[in-house]
Tab-separated table of C-alpha atoms and ligand atoms in Angstrom:
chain	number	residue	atom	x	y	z
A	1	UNK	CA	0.430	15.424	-3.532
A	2	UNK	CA	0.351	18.003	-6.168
A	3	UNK	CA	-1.879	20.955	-5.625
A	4	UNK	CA	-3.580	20.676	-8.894
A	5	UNK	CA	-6.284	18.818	-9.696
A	6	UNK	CA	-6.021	16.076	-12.277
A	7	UNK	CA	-8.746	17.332	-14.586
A	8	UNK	CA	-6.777	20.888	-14.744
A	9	UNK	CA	-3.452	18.471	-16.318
A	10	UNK	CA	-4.559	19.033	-19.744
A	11	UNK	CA	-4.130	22.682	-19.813
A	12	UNK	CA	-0.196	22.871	-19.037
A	13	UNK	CA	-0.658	26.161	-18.014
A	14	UNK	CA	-2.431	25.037	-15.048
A	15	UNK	CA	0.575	23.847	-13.047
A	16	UNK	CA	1.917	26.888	-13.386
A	17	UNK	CA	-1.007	29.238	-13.118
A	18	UNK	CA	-1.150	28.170	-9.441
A	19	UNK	CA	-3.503	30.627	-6.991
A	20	UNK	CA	-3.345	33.358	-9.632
A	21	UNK	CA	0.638	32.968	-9.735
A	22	UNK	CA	2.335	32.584	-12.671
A	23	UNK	CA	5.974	33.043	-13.438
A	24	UNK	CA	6.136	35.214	-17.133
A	25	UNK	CA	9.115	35.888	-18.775
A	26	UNK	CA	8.580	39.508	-19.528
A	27	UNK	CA	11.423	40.155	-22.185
A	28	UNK	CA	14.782	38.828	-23.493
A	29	UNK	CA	17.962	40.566	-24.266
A	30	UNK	CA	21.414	39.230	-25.222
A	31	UNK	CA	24.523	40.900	-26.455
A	32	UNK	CA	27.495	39.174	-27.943
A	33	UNK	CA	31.552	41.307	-28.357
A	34	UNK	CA	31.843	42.958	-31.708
A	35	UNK	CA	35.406	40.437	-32.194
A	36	UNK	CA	34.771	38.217	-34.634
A	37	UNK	CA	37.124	34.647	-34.667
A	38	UNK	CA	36.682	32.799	-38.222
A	39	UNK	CA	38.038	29.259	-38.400
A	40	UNK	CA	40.451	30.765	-40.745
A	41	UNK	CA	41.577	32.786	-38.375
A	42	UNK	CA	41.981	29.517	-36.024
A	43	UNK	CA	43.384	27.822	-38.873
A	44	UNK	CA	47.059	30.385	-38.294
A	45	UNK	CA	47.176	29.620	-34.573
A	46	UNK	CA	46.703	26.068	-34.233
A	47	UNK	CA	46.663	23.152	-37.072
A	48	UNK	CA	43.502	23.184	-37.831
A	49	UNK	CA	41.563	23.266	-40.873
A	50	UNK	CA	37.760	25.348	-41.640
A	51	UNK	CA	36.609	22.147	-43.638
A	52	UNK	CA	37.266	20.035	-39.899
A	53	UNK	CA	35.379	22.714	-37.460
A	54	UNK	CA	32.454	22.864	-40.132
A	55	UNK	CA	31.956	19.355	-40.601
A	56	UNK	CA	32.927	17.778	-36.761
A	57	UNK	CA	30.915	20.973	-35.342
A	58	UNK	CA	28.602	23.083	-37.389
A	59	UNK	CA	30.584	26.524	-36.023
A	60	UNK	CA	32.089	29.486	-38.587
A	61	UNK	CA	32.985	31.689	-36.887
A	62	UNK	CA	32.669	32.994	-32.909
A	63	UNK	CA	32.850	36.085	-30.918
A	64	UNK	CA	35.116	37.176	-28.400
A	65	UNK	CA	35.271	40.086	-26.093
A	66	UNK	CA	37.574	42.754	-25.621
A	67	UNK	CA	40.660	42.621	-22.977
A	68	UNK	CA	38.656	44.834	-21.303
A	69	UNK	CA	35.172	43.979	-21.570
A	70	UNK	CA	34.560	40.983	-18.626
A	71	UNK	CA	31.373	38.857	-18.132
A	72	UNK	CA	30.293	41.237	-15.851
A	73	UNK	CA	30.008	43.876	-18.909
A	74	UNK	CA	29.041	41.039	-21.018
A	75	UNK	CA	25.664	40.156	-18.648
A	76	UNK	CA	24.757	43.898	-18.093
A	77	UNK	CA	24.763	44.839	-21.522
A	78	UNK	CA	22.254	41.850	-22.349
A	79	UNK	CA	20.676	42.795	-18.753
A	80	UNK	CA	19.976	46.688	-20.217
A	81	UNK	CA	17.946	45.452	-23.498
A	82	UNK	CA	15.657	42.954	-21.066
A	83	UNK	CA	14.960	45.536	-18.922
A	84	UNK	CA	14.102	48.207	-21.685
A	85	UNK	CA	12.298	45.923	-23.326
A	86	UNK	CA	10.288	44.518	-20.305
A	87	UNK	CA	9.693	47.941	-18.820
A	88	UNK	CA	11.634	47.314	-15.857
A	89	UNK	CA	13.415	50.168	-13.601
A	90	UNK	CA	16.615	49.036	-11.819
A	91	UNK	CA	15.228	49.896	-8.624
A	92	UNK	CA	12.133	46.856	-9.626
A	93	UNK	CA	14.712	43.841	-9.951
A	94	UNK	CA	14.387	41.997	-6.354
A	95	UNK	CA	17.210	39.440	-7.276
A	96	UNK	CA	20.171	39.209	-9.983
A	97	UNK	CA	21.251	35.476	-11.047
A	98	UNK	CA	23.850	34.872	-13.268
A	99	UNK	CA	25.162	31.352	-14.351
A	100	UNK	CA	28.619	31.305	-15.316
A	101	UNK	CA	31.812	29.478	-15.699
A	102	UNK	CA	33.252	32.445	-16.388
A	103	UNK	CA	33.082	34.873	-13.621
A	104	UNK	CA	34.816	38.266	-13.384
A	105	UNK	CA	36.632	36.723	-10.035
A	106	UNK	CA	35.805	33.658	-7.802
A	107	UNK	CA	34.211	35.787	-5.451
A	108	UNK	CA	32.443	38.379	-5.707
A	109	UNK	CA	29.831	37.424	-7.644
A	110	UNK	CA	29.086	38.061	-10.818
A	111	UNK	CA	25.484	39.005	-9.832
A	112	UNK	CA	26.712	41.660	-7.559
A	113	UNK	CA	29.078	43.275	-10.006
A	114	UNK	CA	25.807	43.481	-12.412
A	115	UNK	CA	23.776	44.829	-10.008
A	116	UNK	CA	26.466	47.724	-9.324
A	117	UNK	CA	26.472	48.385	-13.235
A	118	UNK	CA	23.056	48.541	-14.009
A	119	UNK	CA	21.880	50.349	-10.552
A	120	UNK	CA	19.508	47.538	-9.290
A	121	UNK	CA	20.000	48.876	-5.110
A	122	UNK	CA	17.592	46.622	-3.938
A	123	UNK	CA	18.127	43.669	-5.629
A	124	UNK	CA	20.343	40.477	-3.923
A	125	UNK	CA	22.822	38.791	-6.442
A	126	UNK	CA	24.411	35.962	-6.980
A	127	UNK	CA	26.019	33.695	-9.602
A	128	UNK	CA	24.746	30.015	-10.310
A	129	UNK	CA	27.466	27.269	-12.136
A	130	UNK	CA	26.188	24.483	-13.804
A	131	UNK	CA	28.611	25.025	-16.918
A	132	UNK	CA	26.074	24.999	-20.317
A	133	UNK	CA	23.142	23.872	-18.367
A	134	UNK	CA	23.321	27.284	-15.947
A	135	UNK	CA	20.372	29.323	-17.757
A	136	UNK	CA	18.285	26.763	-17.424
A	137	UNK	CA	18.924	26.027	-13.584
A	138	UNK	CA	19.048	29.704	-12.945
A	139	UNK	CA	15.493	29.996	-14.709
A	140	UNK	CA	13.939	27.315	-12.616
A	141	UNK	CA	16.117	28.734	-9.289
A	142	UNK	CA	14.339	32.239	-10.655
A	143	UNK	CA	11.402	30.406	-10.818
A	144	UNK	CA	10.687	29.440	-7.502
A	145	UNK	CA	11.153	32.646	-5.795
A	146	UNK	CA	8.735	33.907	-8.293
A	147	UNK	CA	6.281	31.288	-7.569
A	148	UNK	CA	6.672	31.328	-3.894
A	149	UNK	CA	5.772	35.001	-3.843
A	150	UNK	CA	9.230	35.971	-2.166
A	151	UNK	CA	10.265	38.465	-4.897
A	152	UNK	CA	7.420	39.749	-7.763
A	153	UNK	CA	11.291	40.362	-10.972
A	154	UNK	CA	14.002	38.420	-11.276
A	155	UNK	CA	16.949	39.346	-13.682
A	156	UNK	CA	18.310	35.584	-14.797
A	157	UNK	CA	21.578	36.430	-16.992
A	158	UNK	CA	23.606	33.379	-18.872
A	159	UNK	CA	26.882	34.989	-19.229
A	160	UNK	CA	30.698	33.767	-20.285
A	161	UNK	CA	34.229	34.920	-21.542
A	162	UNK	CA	34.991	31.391	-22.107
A	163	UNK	CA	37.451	33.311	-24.478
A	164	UNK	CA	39.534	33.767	-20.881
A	165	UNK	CA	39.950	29.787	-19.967
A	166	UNK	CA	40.604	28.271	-23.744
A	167	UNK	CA	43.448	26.848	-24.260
A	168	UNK	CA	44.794	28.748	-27.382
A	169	UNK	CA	47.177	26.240	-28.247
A	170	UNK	CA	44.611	23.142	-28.012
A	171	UNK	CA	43.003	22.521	-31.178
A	172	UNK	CA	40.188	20.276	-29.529
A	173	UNK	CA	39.079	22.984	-27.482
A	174	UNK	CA	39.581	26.558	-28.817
A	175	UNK	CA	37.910	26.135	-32.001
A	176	UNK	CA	34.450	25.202	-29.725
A	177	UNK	CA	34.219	27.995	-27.956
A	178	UNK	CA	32.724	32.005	-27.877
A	179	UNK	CA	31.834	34.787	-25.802
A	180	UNK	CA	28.014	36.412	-25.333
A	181	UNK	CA	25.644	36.758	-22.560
A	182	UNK	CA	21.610	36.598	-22.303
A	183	UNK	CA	19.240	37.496	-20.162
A	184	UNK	CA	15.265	37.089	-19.107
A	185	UNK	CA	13.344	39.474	-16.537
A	186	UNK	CA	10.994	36.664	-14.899
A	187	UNK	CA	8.171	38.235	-13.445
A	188	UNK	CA	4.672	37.063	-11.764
A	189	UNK	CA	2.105	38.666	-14.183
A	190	UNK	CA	-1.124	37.016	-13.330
A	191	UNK	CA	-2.406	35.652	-16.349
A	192	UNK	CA	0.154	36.263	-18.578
A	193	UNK	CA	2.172	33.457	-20.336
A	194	UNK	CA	5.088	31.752	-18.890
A	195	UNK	CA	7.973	29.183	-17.786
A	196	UNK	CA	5.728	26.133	-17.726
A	197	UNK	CA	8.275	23.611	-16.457
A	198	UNK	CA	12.105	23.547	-15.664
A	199	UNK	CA	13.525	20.130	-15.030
A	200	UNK	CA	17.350	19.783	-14.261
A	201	UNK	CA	19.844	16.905	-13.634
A	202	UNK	CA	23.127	15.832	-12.670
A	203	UNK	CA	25.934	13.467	-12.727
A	204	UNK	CA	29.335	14.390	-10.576
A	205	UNK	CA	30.823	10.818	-11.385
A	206	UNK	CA	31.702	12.171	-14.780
A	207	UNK	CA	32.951	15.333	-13.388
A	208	UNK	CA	36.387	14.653	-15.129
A	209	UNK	CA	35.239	14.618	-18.573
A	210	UNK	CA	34.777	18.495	-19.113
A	211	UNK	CA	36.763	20.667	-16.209
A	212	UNK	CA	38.964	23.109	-15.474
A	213	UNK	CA	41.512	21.939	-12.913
A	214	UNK	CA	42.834	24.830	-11.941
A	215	UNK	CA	41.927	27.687	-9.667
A	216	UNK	CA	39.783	26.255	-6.987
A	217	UNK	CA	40.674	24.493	-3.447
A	218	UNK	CA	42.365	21.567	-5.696
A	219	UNK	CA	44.873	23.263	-7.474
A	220	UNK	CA	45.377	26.835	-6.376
A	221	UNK	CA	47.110	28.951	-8.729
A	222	UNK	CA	51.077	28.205	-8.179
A	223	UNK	CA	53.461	28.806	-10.816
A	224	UNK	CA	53.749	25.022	-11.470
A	225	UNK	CA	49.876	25.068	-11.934
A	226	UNK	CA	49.748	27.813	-14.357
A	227	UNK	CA	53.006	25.749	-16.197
A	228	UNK	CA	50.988	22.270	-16.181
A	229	UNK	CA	48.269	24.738	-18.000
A	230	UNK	CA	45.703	23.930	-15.254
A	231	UNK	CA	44.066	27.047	-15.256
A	232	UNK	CA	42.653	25.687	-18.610
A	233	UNK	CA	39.349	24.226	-19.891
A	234	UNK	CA	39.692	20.522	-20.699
A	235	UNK	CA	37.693	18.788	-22.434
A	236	UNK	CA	37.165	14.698	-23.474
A	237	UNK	CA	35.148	15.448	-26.556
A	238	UNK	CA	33.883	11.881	-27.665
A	239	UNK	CA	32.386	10.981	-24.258
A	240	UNK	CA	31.009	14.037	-23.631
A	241	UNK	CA	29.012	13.920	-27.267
A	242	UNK	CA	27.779	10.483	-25.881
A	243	UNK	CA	26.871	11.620	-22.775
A	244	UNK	CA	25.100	14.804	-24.273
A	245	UNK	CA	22.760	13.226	-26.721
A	246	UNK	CA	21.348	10.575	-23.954
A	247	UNK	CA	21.375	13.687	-21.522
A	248	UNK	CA	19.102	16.406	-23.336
A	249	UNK	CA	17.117	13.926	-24.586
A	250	UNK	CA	16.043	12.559	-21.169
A	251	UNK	CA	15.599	16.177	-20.141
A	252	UNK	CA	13.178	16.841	-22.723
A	253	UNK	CA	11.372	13.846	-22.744
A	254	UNK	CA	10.612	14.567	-18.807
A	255	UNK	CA	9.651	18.403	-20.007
A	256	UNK	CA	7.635	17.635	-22.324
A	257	UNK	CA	5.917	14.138	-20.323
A	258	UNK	CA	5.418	17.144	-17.124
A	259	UNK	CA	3.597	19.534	-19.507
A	260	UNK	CA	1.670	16.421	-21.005
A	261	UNK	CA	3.168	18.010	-24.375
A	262	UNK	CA	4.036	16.416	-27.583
A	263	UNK	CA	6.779	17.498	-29.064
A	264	UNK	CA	4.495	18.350	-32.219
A	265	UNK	CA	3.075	21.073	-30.061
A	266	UNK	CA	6.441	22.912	-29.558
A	267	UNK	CA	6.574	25.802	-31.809
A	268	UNK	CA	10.129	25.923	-31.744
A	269	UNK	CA	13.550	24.123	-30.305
A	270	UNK	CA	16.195	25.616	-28.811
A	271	UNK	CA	19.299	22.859	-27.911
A	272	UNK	CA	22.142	23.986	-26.216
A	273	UNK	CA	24.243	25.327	-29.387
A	274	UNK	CA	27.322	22.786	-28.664
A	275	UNK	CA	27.633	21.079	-31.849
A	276	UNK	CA	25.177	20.458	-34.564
A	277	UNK	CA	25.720	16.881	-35.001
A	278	UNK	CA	24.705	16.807	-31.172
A	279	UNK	CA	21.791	18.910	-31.995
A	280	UNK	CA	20.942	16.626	-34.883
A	281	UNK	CA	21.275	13.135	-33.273
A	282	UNK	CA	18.689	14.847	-30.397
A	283	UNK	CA	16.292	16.171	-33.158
A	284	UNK	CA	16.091	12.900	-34.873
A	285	UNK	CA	15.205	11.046	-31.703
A	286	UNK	CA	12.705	13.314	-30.335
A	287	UNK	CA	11.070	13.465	-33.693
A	288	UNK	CA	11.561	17.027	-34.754
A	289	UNK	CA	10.835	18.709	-38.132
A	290	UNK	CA	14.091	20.026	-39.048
A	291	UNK	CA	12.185	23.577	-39.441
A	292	UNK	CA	11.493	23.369	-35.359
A	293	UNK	CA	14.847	23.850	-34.099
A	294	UNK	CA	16.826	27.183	-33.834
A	295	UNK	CA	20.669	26.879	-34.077
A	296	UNK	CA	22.818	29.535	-34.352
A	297	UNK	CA	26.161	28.180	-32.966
A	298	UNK	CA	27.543	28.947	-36.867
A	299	UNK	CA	27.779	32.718	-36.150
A	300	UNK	CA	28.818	31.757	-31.753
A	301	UNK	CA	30.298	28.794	-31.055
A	302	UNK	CA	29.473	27.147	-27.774
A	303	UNK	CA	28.432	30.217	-25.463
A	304	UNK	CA	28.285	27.895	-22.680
A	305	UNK	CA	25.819	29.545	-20.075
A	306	UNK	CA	24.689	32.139	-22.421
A	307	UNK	CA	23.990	29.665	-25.403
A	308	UNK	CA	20.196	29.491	-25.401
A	309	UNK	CA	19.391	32.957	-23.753
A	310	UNK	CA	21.374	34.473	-26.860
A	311	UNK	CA	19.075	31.490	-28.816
A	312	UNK	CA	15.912	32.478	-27.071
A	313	UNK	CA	16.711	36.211	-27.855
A	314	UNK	CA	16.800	35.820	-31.633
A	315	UNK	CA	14.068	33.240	-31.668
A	316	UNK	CA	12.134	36.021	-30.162
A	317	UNK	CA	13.649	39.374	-32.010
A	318	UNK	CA	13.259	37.253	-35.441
A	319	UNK	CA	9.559	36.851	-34.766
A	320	UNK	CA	10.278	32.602	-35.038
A	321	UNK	CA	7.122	32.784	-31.986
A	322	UNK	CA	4.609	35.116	-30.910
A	323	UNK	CA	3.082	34.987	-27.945
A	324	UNK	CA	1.520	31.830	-27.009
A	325	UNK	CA	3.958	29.563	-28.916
A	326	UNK	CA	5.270	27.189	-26.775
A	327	UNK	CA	9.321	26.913	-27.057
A	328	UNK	CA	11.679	24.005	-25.324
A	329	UNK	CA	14.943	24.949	-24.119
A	330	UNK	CA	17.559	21.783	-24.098
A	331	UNK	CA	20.815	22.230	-22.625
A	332	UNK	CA	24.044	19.881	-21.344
A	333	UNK	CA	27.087	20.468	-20.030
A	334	UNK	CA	29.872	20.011	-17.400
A	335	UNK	CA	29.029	18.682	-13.854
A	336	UNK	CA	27.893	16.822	-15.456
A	337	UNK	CA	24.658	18.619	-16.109
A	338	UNK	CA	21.258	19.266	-17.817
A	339	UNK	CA	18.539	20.577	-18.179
A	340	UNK	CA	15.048	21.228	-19.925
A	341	UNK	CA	11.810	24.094	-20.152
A	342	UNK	CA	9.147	24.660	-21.465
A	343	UNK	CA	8.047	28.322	-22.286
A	344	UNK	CA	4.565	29.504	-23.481
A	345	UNK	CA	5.710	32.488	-24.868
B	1	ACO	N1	41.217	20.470	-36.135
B	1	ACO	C1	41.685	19.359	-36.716
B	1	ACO	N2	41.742	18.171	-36.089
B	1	ACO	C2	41.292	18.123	-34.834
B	1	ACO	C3	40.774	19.253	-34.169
B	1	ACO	C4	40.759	20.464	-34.878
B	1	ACO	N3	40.302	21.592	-34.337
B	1	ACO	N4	40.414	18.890	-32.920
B	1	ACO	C5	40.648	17.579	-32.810
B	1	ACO	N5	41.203	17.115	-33.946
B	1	ACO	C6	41.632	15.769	-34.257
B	1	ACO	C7	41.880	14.961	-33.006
B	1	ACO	O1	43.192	15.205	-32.545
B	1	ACO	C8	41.707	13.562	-33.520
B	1	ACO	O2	42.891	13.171	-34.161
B	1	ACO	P1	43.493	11.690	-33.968
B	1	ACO	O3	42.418	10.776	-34.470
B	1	ACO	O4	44.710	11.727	-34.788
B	1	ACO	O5	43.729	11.574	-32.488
B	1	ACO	C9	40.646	13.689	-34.624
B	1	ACO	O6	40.585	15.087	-34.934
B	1	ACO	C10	39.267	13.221	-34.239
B	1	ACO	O7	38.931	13.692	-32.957
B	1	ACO	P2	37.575	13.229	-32.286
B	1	ACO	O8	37.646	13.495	-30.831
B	1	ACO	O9	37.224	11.862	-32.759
B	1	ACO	O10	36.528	14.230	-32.973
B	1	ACO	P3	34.987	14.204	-32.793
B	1	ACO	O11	34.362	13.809	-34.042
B	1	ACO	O12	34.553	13.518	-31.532
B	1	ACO	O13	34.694	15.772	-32.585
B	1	ACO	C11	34.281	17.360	-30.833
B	1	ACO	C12	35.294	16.439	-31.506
B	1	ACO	C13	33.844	18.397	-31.843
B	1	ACO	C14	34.933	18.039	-29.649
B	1	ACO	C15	33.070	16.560	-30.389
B	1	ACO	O14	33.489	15.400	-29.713
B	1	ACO	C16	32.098	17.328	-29.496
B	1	ACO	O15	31.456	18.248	-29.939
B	1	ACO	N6	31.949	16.901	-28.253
B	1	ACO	C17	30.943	17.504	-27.334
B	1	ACO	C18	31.312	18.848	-26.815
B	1	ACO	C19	30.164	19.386	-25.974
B	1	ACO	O16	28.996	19.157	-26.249
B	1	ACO	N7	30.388	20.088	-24.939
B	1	ACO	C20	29.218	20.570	-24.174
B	1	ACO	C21	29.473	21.064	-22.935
B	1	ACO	S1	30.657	22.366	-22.949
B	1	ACO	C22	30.598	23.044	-21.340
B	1	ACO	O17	29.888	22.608	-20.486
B	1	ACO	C23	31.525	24.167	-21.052
């Protein structure tokens, strides 16, 4: 039974105002590498063409870190501006998640590495992987500690160097993806405004249609792995479109229907910044003005884990909301996964 009463459903706040609780996002932060891939630049490594990536995707251009800048550096440098922004002290963070495909190794953790970098001693760490969909599962995962009083700030970082797993030579692939991390200090600030709802989902029987084989349990590097180009991202692009557009529009739907929302009341959209006809086909079903949703994936690419924390971040620095504006995050990817949220901002 829920523990609010009906009459308080109106207000969406209330569900998440719960005993004086709420979980606020206190500030953003994202950084994205200084490298800047064009699709002409694409266009002299694989056969490819600008015209093709503009019109089948929506992207320009995408960013890609240095050989020696990892997602570690990636997430701490978006980590830094939250927690300047927020007013936060390393030694205040009670737990570091990051969500990434992209780790610096498969163990240790991201988080931990982070947490070394930016000083946060007291904090636990660890990483979260649910592909494109990880900000948003590593804001609700964020949310409950909040919410269940176990920790009062939580650092949630969306980091990748998807730059390290494309395929250089696979023109349905490389031209999709960037590099860039984001990042949200989550804290319980009575009163203030917050993460209203999180709703996530998943599908493992399509696991095959966005993976990267190699590297795990299955297929540990070998030097006939690493020849068969396992250690890879693969992708099969026209089911995955499908599968997106039904996806992150159940997941908002369910966002919204939780908050007793209509979509008219959401000051601004941020999809997962995949492709824009994906972004389109979602708008146009959920009946969006095309002046509600942010996309940026012209200047980034597919960011993967760190696609709408980067989003959220310029929707915020740009001055798109102020606070009380509610914003819905929208995200898919592999797993296969998705997600939704609603923020009062
Ligand atoms: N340049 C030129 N031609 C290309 C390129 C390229 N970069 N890439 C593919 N092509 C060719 C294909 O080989 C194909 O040629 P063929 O017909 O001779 O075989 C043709 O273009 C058409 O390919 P399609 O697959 O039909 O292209 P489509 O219109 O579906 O667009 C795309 C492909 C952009 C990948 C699209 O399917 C897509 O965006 N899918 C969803 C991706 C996504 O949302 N991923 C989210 C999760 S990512 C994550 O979780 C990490």
């Amino acid at each position: 039974m829920s523990p609010v009463p009906a009459k308080l459903l109106k207000n969406p706040r209330a569900k998440h105002d719960f005993k004086g609780r709420t979980c606020s996002i206190a500030a953003v932060g994202s950084y994205v590498p200084e490298k800047i891939v064009t699709n002409a630049d694409l266009e002299k490594i694989v056969e490819t063409t600008d015209d093709w990536i503009t019109s089948r995707t929506g992207i320009r251009e995408r960013r890609t870190a240095a050989a020696d800048e990892f997602t570690s550096d990636l997430g701490t440098k978006a980590a830094l501006k939250a927690m300047e922004r927020a007013g936060v002290k390393p030694e205040q963070i009670d737990l570091i998640i990051v969500a990434t495909i992209t780790p610096d190794y498969p163990f240790p953790s991201t988080a931990a590495l982070v947490q070394q970098k930016i000083g946060a001693y007291r904090a636990a760490a660890f990483d979260i992987e649910a592909a494109c969909s990880g900000f948003i599962y590593a804001l609700e995962i964020g949310q409950q500690f909040i919410m269940s009083r176990t920790y009062d700030t939580v650092l949630v970082i969306g980091a990748e160097k998807l730059s390290a797993i494309v395929d250089w030579t696979d023109r349905n692939t490389c031209v999709l993806f960037g590099d860039g991390a984001g990042a949200a200090i989550l804290q319980n600030r009575p009163g203030a405004h917050g993460l209203l709802t999180a709703c996530m989902g998943a599908d493992g029987n399509k696991a095959d249609l966005l993976l990267m084989p190699g590297g795990g349990s299955r297929n540990p590097a070998t030097h006939d792995s690493v020849n068969a180009r396992l250690h890879y991202l693969r992708m099969d692009g026209k089911e995955t479109f499908k599968n997106a557009v039904n996806a992150m529009l159940a997941a908002a739907t369910e966002a919204l229907r939780r908050c007793e929302l209509d979509i008219s009341r959401i000051k601004v959209v941020i999809p997962h910044q995949a492709n824009l006809r994906i972004i389109d086909a979602v708008g146009q079903r959920l009946g969006v003005k095309p002046d509600q949703v942010f996309v940026n994936l012209h200047k980034y690419g597919n960011t993967s884990a760190a696609s709408v924390a980067i989003a959220l971040d310029e929707v915020v620095q740009t001055g798109r909301v102020q606070r009380g504006d509610l914003i819905l995050l929208v995200v898919f990817g592999a797993g296969l996964t998705w997600g939704a949220a609603v923020i009062e901002w």
